[in-house]
Short mmCIF file of C-alpha atoms and ligand atoms in Angstrom, two decimals:
data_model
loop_
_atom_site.label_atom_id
_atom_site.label_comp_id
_atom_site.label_asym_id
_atom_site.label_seq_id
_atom_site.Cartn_x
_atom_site.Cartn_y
_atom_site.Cartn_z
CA UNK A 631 204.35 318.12 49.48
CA UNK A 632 201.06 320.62 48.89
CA UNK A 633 199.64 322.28 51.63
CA UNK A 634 200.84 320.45 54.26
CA UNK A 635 199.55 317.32 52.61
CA UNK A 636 202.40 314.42 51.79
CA UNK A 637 202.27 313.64 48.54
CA UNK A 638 204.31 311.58 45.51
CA UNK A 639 202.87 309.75 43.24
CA UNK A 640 205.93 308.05 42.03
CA UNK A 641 206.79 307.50 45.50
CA UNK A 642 209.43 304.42 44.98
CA UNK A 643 211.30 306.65 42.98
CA UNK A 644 211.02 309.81 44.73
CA UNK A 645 213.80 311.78 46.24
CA UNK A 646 211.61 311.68 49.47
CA UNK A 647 211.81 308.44 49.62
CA UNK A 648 215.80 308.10 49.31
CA UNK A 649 216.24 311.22 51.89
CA UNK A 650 213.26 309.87 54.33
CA UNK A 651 215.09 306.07 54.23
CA UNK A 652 218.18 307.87 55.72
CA UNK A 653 216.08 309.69 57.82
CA UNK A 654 213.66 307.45 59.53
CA UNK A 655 216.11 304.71 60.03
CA UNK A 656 217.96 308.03 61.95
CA UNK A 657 215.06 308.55 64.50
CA UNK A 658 213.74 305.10 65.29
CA UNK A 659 215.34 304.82 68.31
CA UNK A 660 213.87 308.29 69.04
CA UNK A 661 210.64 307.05 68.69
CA UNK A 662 211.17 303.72 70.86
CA UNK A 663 212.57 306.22 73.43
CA UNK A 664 208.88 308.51 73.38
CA UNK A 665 207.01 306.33 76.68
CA UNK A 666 209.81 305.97 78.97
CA UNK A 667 209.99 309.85 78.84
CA UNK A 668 205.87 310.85 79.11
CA UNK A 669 205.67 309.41 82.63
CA UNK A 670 208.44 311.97 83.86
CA UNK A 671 207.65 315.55 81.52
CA UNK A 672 204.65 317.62 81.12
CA UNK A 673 201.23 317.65 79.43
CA UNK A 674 203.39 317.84 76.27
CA UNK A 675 204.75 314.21 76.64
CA UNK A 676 201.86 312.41 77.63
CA UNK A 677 199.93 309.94 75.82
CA UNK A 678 197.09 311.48 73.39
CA UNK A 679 193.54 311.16 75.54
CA UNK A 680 189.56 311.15 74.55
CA UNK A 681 188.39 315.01 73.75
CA UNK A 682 192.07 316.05 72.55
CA UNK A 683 192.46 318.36 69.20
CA UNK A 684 195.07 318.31 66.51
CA UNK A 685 197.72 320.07 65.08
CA UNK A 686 199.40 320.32 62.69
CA UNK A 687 202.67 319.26 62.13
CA UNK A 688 203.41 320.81 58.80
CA UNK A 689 202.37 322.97 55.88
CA UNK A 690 200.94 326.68 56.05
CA UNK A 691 198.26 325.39 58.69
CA UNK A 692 201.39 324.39 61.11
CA UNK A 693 199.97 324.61 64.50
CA UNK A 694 196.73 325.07 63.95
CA UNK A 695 193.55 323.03 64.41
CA UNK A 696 193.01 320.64 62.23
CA UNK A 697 189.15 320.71 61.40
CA UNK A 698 187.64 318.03 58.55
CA UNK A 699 187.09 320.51 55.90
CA UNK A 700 190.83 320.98 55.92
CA UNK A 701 191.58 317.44 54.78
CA UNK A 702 191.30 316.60 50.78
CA UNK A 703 188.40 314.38 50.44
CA UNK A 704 190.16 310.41 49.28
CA UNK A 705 193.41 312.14 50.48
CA UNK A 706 196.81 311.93 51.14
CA UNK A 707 196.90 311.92 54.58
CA UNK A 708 198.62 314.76 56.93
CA UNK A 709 200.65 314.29 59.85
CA UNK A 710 199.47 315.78 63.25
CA UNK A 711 200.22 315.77 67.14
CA UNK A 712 197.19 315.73 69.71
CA UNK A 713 196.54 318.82 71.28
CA UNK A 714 195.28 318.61 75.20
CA UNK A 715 192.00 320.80 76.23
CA UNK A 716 194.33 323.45 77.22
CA UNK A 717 196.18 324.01 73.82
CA UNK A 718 199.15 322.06 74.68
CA UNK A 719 200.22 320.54 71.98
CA UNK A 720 201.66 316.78 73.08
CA UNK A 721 204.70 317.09 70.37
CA UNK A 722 207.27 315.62 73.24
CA UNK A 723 206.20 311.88 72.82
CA UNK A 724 207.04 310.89 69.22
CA UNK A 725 204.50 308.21 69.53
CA UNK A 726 201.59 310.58 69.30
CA UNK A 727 202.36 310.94 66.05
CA UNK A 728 199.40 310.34 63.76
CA UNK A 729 197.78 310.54 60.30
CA UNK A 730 194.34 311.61 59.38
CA UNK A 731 193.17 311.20 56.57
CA UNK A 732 189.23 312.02 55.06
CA UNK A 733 186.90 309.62 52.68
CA UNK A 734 183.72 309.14 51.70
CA UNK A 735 182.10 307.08 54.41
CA UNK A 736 180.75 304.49 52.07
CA UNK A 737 183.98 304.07 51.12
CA UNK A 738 184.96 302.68 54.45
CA UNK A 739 185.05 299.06 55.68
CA UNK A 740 182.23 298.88 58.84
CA UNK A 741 185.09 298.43 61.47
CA UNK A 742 186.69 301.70 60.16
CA UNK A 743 183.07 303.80 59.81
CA UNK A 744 182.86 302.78 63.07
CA UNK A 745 185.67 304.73 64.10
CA UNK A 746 185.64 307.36 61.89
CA UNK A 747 183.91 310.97 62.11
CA UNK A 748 181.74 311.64 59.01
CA UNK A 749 184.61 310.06 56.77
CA UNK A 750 187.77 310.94 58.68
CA UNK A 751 189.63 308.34 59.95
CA UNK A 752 193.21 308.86 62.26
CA UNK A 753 195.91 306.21 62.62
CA UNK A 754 199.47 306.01 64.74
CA UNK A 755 201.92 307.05 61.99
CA UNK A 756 204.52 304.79 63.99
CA UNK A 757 204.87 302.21 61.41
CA UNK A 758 204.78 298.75 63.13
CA UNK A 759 208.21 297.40 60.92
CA UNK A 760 210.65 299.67 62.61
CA UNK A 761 209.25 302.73 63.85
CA UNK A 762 209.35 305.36 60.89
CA UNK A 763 206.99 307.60 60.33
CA UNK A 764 204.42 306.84 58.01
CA UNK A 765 204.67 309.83 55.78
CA UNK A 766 204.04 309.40 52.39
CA UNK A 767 201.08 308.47 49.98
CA UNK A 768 200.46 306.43 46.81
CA UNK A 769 198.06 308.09 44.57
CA UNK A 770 198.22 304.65 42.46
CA UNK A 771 197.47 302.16 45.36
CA UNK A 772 195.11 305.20 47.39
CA UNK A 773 197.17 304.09 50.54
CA UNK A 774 199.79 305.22 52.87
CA UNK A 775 203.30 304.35 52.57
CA UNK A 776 206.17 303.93 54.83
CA UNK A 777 209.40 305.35 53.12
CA UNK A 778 212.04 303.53 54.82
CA UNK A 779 210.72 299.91 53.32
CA UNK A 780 207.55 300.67 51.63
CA UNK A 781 205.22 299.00 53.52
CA UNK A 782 201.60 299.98 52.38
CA UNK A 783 198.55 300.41 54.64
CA UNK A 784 195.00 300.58 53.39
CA UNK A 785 193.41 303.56 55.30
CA UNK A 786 189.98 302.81 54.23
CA UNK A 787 190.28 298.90 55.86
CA UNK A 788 191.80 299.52 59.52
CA UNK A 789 195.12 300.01 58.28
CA UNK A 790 196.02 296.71 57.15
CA UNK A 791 199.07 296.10 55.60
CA UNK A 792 198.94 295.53 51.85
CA UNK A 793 202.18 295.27 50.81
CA UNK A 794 205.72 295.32 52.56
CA UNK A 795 207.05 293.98 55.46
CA UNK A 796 205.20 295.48 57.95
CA UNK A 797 203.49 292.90 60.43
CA UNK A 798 200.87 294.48 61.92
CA UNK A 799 198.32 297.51 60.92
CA UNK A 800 198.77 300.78 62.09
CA UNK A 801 196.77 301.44 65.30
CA UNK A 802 193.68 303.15 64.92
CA UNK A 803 191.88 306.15 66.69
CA UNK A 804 188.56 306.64 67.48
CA UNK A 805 187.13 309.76 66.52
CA UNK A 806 184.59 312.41 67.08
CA UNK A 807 183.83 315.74 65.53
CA UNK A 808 182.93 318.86 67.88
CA UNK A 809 181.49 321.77 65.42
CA UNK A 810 183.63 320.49 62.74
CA UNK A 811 187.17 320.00 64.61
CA UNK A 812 188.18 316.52 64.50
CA UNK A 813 188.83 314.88 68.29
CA UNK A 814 189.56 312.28 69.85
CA UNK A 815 186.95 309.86 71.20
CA UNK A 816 188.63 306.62 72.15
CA UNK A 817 192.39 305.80 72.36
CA UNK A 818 194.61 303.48 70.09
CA UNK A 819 193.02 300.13 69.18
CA UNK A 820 196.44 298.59 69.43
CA UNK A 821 199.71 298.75 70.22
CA UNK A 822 201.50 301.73 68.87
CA UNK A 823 204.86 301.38 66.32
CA UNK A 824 207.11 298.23 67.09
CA UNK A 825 205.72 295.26 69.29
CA UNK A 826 209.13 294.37 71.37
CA UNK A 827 210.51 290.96 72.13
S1 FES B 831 209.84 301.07 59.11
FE1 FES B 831 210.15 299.54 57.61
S2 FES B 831 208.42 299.72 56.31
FE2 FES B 831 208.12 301.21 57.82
#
């Protein structure tokens, strides 16, 4: 990890990997349990909404606002929470988790240009297998990878799933940028983490 940015490029054999299998498989139920609590806490536990920030979740920028410049042009991604108008951050519902991520526009399939701001793009990092969080990157396949089973998501092409078991994409965000911070401007295109039943 650099800078807040998730990174192995061996990433089947990384340590990360072995630890974050344990790990994720720990808190999936965690994350299933994120909606049934937002409709009784605080601005912290609600659902992200248009005009929210970021934050980050990790590196020497924790906390902070994540603006484009901070994010390495063809990434990784980072991981960040949605921060409401008035600086709460909305870290209590584990399914406003996300991932942004910055490319070259051109790079981008027209669906995801669409939804991008000026090359930044933001998905759920719920994976839709079984809930871990998508947390890792694959400098060989320029994708994000789930570490419990290594399922692979192409964040230039809406997320879809290029390898592993994963059955769906990860959700998208819609996204605007206000003097360089990167916002929200439309909610998930999908259903967020695991589809139930
Ligand atoms: S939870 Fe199984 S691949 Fe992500």
């Amino acid at each position: 990890m650099e800078d807040g940015h998730m990174r192995c490029d061996d990433w089947l054999h990384c340590r990360c990997y072995k630890r974050r299998t344990i790990l994720g498989l720990a808190v999936a139920p965690l994350l299933l349990a994120g909606p049934l609590r937002a409709a009784e806490e605080g601005e912290a536990a609600k659902p992200l909404a248009p005009d929210d920030r970021f934050a980050f979740l990790t590196g020497p920028k924790k906390g902070q606002v994540v603006r484009a410049e901070d994010l390495a042009l063809g990434g990784p991604q980072v991981q960040a929470y949605p921060m409401a108008p008035d600086g709460t951050v909305r870290s209590d519902n584990r399914l406003n988790l996300v991932i942004l991520a910055r490319f070259d526009p051109a790079a981008l399939t027209d669906e995801t240009r669409a939804r991008a701001a000026d090359g930044v793009v933001a998905y759920s990092a719920i994976c839709t297998h079984q809930g871990c969080p998508v947390n890792m990157w694959s400098k060989e396949r320029n994708a994000f990878v789930c570490s419990c089973h290594a399922s692979i998501f192409d964040p230039r092409n809406a997320a879809e799933v290029i390898d592993g078991p994963a059955p769906r994409p990860l959700a998208a965000l819609g996204l605007k940028l206000k003097d360089g911070v990167v916002t929200v401007a439309s909610t998930f295109s999908g259903h967020v983490g695991v589809t139930q039943g």
